[in-house]
Short mmCIF file of C-alpha atoms and ligand atoms in Angstrom, two decimals:
data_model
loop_
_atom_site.label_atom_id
_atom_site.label_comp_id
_atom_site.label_asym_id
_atom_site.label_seq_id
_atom_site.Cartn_x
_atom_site.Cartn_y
_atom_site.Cartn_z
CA UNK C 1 0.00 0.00 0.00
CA UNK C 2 2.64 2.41 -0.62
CA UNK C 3 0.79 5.21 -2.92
CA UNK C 4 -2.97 4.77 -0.36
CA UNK C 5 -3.37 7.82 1.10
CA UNK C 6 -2.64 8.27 4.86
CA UNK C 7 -5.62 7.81 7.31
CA UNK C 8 -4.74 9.19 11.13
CA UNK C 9 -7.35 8.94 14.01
CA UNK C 10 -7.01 9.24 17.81
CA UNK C 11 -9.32 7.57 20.52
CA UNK C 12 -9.42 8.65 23.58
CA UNK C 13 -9.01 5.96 26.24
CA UNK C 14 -11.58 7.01 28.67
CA UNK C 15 -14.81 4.57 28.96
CA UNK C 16 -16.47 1.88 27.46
CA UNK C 17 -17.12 1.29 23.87
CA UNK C 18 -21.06 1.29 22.92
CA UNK C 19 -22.87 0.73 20.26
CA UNK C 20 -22.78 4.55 19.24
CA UNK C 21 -18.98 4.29 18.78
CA UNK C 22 -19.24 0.99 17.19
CA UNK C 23 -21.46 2.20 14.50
CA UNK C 24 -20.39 5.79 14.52
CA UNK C 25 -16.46 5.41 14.64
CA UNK C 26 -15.13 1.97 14.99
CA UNK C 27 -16.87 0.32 11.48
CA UNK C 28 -15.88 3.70 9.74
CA UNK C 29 -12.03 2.33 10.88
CA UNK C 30 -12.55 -1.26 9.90
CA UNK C 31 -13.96 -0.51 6.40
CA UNK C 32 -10.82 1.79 5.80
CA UNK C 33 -8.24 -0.33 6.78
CA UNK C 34 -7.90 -1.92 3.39
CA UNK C 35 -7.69 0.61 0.88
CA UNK C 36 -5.39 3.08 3.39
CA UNK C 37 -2.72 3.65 5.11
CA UNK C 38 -4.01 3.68 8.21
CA UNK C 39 -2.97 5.02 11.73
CA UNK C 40 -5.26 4.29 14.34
CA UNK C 41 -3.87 6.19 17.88
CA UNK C 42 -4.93 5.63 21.48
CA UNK C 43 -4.60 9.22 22.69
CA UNK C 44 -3.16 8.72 26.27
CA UNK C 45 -1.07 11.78 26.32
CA UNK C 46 -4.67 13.66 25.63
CA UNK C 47 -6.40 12.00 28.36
CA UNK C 48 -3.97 13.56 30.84
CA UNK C 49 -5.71 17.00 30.16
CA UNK C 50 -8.49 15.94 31.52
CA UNK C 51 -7.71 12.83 33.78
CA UNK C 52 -4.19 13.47 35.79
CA UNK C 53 -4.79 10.80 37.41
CA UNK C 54 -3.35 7.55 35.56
CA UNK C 55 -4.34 4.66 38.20
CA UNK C 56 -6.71 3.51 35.90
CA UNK C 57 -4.86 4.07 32.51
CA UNK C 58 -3.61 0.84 31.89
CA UNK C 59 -6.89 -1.06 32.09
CA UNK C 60 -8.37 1.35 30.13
CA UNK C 61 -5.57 1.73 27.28
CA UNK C 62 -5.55 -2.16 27.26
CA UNK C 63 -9.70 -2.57 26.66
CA UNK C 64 -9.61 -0.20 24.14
CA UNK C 65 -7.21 -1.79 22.12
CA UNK C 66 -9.38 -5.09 23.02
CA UNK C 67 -11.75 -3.56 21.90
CA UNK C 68 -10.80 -2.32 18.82
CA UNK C 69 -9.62 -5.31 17.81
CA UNK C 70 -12.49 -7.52 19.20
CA UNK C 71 -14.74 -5.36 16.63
CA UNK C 72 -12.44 -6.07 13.33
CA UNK C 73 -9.53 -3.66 13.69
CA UNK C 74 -6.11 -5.60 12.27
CA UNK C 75 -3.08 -4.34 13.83
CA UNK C 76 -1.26 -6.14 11.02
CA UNK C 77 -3.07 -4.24 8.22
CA UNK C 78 -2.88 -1.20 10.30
CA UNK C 79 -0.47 0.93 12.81
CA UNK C 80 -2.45 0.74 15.47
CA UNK C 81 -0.53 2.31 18.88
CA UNK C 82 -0.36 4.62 21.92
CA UNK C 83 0.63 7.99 21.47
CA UNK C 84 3.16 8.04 24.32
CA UNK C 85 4.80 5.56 22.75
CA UNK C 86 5.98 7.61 19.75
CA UNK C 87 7.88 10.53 21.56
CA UNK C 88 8.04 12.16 18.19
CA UNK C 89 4.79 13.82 19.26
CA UNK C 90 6.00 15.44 21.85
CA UNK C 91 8.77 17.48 19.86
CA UNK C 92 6.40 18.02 17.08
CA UNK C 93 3.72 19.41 19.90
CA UNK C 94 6.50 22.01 20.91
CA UNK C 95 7.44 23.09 17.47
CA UNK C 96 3.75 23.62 16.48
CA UNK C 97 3.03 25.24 19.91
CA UNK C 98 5.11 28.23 18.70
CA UNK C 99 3.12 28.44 16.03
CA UNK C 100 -0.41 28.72 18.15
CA UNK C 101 -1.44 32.07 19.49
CA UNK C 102 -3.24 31.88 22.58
CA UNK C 103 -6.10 34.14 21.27
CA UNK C 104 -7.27 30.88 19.15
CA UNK C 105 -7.19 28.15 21.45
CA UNK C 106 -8.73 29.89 24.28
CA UNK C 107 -11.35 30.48 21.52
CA UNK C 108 -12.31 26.79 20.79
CA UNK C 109 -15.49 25.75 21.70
CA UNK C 110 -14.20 22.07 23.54
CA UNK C 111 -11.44 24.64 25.73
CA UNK C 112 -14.54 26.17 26.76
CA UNK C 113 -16.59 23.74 27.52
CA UNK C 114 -13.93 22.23 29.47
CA UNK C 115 -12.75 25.39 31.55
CA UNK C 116 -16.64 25.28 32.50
CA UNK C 117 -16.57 21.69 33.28
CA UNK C 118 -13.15 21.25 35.20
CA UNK C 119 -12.66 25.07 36.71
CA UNK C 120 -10.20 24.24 38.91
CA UNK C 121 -8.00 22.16 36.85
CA UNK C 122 -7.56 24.72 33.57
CA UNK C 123 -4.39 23.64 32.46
CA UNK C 124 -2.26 24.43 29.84
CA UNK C 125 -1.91 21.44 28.25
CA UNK C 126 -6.41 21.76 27.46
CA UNK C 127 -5.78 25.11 26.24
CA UNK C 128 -3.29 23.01 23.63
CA UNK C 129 -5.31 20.35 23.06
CA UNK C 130 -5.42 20.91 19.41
CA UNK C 131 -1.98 21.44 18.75
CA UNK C 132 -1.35 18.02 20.26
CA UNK C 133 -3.98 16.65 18.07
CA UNK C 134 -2.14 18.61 15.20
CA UNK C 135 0.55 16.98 15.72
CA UNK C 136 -0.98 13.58 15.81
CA UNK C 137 -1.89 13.90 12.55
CA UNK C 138 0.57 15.74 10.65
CA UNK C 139 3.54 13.21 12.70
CA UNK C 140 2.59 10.55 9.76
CA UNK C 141 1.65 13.45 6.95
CA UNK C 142 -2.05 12.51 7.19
CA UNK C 143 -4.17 14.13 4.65
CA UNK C 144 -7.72 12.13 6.23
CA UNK C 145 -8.96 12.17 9.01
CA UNK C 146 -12.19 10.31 10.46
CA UNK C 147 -13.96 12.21 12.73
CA UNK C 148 -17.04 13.08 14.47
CA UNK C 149 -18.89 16.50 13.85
CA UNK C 150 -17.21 17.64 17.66
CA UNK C 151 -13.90 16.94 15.81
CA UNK C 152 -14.40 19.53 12.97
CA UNK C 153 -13.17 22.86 15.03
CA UNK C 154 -9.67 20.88 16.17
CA UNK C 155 -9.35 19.78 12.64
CA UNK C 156 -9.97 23.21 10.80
CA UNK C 157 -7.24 24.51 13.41
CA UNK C 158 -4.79 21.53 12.15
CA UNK C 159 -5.55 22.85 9.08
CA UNK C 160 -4.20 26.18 10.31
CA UNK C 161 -1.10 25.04 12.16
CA UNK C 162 -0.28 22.94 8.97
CA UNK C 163 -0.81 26.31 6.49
CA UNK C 164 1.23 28.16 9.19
CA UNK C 165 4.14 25.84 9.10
CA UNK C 166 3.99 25.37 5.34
CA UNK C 167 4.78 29.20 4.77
CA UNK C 168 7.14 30.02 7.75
CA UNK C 169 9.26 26.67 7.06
CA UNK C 170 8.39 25.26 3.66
CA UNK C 171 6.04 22.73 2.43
CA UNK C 172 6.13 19.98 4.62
CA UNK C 173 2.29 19.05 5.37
CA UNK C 174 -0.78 17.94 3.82
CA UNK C 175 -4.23 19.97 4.65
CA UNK C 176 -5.83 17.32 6.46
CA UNK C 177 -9.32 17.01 5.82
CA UNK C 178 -12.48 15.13 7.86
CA UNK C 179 -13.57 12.01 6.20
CA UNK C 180 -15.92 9.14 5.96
CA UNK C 181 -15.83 6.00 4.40
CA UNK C 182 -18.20 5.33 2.63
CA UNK C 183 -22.16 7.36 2.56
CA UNK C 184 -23.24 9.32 5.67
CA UNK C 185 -22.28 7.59 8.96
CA UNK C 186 -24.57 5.91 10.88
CA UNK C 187 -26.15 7.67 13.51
CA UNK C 188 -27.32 5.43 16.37
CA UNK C 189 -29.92 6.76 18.67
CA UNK C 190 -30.30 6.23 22.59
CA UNK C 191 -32.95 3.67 23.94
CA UNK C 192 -35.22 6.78 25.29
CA UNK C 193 -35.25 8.57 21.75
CA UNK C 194 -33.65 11.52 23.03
CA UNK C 195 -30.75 11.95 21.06
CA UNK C 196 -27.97 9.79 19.98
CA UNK C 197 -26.70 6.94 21.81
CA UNK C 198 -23.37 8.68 24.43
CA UNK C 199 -21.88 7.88 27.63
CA UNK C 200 -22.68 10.72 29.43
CA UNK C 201 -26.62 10.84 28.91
CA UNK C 202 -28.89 8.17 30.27
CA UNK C 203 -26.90 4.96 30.81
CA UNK C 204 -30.10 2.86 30.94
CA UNK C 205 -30.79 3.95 27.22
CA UNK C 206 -26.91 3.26 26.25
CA UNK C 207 -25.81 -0.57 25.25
CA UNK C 208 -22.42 -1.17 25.96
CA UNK C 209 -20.17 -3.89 24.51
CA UNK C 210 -18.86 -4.93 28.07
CA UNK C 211 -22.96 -5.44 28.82
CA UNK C 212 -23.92 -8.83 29.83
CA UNK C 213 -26.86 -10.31 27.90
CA UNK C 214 -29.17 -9.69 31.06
CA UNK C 215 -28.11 -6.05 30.97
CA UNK C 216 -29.21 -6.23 27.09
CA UNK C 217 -32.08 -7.29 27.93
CA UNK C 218 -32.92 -5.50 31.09
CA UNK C 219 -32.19 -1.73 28.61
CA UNK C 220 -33.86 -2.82 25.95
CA UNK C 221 -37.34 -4.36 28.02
CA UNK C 222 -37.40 -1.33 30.40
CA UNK C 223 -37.17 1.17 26.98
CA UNK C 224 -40.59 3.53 26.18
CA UNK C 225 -43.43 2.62 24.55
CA UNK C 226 -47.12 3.31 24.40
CA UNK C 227 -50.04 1.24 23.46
CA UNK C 228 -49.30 1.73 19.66
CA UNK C 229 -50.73 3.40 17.00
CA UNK C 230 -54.17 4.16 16.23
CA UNK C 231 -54.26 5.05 12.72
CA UNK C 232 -51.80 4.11 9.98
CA UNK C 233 -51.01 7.29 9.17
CA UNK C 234 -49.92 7.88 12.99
CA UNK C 235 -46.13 9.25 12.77
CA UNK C 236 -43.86 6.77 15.22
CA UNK C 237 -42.90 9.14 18.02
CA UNK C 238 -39.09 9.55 18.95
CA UNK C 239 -38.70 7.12 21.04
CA UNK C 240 -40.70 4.38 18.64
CA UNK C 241 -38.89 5.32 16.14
CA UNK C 242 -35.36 4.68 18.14
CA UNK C 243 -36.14 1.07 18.46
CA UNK C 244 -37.09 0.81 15.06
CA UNK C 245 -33.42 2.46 14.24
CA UNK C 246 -31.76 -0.03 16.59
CA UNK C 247 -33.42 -2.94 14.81
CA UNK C 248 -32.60 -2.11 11.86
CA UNK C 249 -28.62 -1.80 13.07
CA UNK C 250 -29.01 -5.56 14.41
CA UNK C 251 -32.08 -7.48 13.26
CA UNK C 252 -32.64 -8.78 9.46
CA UNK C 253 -34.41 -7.25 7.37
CA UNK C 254 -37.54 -9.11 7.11
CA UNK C 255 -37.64 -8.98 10.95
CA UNK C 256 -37.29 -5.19 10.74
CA UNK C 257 -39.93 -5.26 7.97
CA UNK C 258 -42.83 -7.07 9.74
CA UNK C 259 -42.93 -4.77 12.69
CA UNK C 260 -42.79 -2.07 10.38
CA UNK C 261 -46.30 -3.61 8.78
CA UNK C 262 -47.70 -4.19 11.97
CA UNK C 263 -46.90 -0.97 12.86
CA UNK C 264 -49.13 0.43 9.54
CA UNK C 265 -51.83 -2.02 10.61
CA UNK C 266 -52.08 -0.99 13.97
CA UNK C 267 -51.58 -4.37 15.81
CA UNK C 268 -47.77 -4.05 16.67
CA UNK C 269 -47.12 -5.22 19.90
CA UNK C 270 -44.37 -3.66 21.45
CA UNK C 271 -43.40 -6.27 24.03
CA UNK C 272 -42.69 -8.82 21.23
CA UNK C 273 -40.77 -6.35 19.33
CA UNK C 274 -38.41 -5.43 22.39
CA UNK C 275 -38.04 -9.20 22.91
CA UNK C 276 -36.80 -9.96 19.50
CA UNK C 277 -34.41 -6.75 19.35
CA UNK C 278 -33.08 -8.12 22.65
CA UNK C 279 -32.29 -11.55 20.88
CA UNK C 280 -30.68 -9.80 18.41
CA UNK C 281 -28.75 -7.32 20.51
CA UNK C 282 -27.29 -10.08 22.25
CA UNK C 283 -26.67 -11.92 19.53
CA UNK C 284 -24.84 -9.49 18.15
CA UNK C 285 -22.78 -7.78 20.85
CA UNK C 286 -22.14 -11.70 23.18
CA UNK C 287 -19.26 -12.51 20.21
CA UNK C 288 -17.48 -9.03 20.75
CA UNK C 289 -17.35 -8.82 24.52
CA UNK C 290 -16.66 -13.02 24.46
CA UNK C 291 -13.91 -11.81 22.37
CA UNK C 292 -13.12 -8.37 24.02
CA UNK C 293 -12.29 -10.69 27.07
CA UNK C 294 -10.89 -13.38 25.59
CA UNK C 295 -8.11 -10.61 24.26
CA UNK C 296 -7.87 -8.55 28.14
CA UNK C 297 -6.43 -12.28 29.32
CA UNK C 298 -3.48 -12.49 26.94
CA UNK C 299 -1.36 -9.87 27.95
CA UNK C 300 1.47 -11.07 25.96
CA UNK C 301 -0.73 -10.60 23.21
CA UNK C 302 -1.49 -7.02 24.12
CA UNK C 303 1.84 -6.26 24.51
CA UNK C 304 3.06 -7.52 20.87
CA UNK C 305 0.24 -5.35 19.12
CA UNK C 306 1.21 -2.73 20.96
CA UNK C 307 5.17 -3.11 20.36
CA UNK C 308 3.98 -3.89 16.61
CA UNK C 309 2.22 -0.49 16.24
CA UNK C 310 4.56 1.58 17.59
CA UNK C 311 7.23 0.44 15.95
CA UNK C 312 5.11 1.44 12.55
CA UNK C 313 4.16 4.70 14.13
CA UNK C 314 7.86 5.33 14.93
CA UNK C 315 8.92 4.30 11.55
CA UNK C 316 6.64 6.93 9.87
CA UNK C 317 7.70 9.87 12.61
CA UNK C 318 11.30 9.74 12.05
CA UNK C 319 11.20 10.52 8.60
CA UNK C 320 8.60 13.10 8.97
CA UNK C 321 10.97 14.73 12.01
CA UNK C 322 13.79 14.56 9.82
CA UNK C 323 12.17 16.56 7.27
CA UNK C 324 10.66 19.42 9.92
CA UNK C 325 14.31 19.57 11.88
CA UNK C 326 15.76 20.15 8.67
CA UNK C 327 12.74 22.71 7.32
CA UNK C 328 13.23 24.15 10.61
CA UNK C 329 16.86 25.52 10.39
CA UNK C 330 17.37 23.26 13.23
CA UNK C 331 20.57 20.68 11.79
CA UNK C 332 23.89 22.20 12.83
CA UNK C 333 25.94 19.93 11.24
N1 LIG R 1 -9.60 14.69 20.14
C1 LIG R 1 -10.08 13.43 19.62
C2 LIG R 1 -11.38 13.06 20.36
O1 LIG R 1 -11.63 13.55 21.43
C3 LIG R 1 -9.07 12.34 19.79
C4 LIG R 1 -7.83 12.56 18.98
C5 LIG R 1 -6.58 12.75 19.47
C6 LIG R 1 -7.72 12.61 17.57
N2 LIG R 1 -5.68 12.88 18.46
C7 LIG R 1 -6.34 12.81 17.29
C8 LIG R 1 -8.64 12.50 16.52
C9 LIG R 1 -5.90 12.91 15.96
C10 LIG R 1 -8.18 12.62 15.21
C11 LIG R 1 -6.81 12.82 14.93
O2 LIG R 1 -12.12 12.23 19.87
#
């Protein structure tokens, strides 16, 4: 794959995967990893902005790779590694940090939100949070980058720091742009209709991977309904229409289909229908977390994907370092 263009995303390693991610993020990866050059990045440094303290950052740097994998990432078909293990990011970080002007990043919208969420932690490294991301990226010359719509403002200021460098020090870096694989992503909504499926809204209307089948069951059983329809022209209210969505994410089509007609006839019965997305739910999530564990026990296992990615990452950072030192005025030889 040496003419693919170059892929680079970052996950943050805070919290369990659900089916949101899986849908929204995770697939989006997996579909991509065959036609690109892909770099897939757990963003540990990042977390530190927000979660200084690292007792639980091993578990949770190990289940997301676990995870990642469990759901069809290859870390042979892709670089797939921690960002702390690549300490090229660090010295690109500084040289790009030169290059960000305070008045911006105290402008972005996620600074803001966090300075409001964690007032008496507002440290420097969150008001830099994009030029870290920046860096991320532009480390392996990335010129796509899959992202959510929250992602677009860090990206747009990559674009920025990349421009910036370009012109002071000579054209070293792609604009990277936001990208999809594929038509519109998949938006997955949460249990209760009231949005889309996240970690920090309801947690009895979001499905983990890591649930057990009883936990399917016991979110999906205990989600809204009413006593149906009374015409067919009756418009399926948000929270009908969420289970509908869901279905048609997990169930097969004919399945989906035949509620949809007894929906238009007025005799759906709601309790059946939760039933049968529960079977499917389970049926569909049981292999990943069966696997998702299965990977969490083989540490050695862990520990080769994760010596195999970075030394990919690495590979890709040197030369890219080489060429900014040299860009940079900064070879005295
Ligand atoms: N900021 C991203 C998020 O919160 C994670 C991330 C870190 C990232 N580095 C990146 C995304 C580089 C894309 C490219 O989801």
């Amino acid at each position: 794959m040496m003419d693919a263009k170059i892929v680079m995303s970052g996950i943050r390693p805070t919290g369990l995967l659900h089916l949101g991610n899986y849908f929204g993020a995770v697939q989006n990866y997996v579909r991509m990893q065959q036609s690109y050059n892909c770099f897939f990045m757990i963003a540990d440094l990042h977390s530190l902005t927000t979660h200084p303290d690292t007792k639980e950052l091993k578990e949770n740097v190990h289940r997301v790779i676990a995870e990642n994998i469990a759901c069809g990432l290859d870390p042979n078909c892709v670089a797939f590694y921690c960002q702390s293990h690549v300490q090229e990011t660090s010295e690109l970080y500084l040289y790009l940090n030169m290059l960000a002007y305070k008045g911006e990043l105290e402008k972005t919208v996620t600074f803001k939100e966090k300075v409001r969420q964690q007032p008496e932690n507002v440290n420097a490294g969150l008001l830099t949070y994009p030029v870290l991301q920046t860096a991320d990226i532009l480390l392996h010359r990335a010129s796509l980058v899959p992202v959510g719509k929250d992602q677009e403002q860090h990206l747009e200021m990559a674009r920025n720091f990349a421009n910036r460098f370009n012109h002071r020090y000579g054209e070293i870096f792609p604009e990277p742009q936001a990208f999809n694989f594929g038509s519109d992503l998949v938006k997955v909504p949460s249990l209760d209709g009231s949005g889309k499926m996240s970690k920090s809204e309801n947690q009895n209307a979001t499905i983990y991977l890591a649930d057990e089948d009883d936990e399917i069951r016991k979110k999906i059983m205990r989600a809204k309904t009413d006593s149906g329809p009374t015409d067919s022209q009756t418009p399926k209210p948000d929270y009908i229409e969420a289970i509908f969505l869901l279905m048609k994410l997990v169930s097969k089509e004919e399945v989906v289909n035949k509620f949809n007609e007894d929906y238009s006839k007025c005799s759906i019965r709601y309790g059946d229908m939760k039933n049968q997305l529960a079977d499917d739910m389970i049926e569909f999530i049981s292999p990943i977390r069966n696997n998702v564990k299965d990977i969490l026990q083989n540490k050695k296992y862990l520990q080769q994907v994760m010596e195999q990615g970075a030394e990919k990452a690495r590979k890709s950072a040197k030369t890219t370092m080489e060429l900014v030192r040299q860009a940079m005025g900064l070879n005295y030889y």
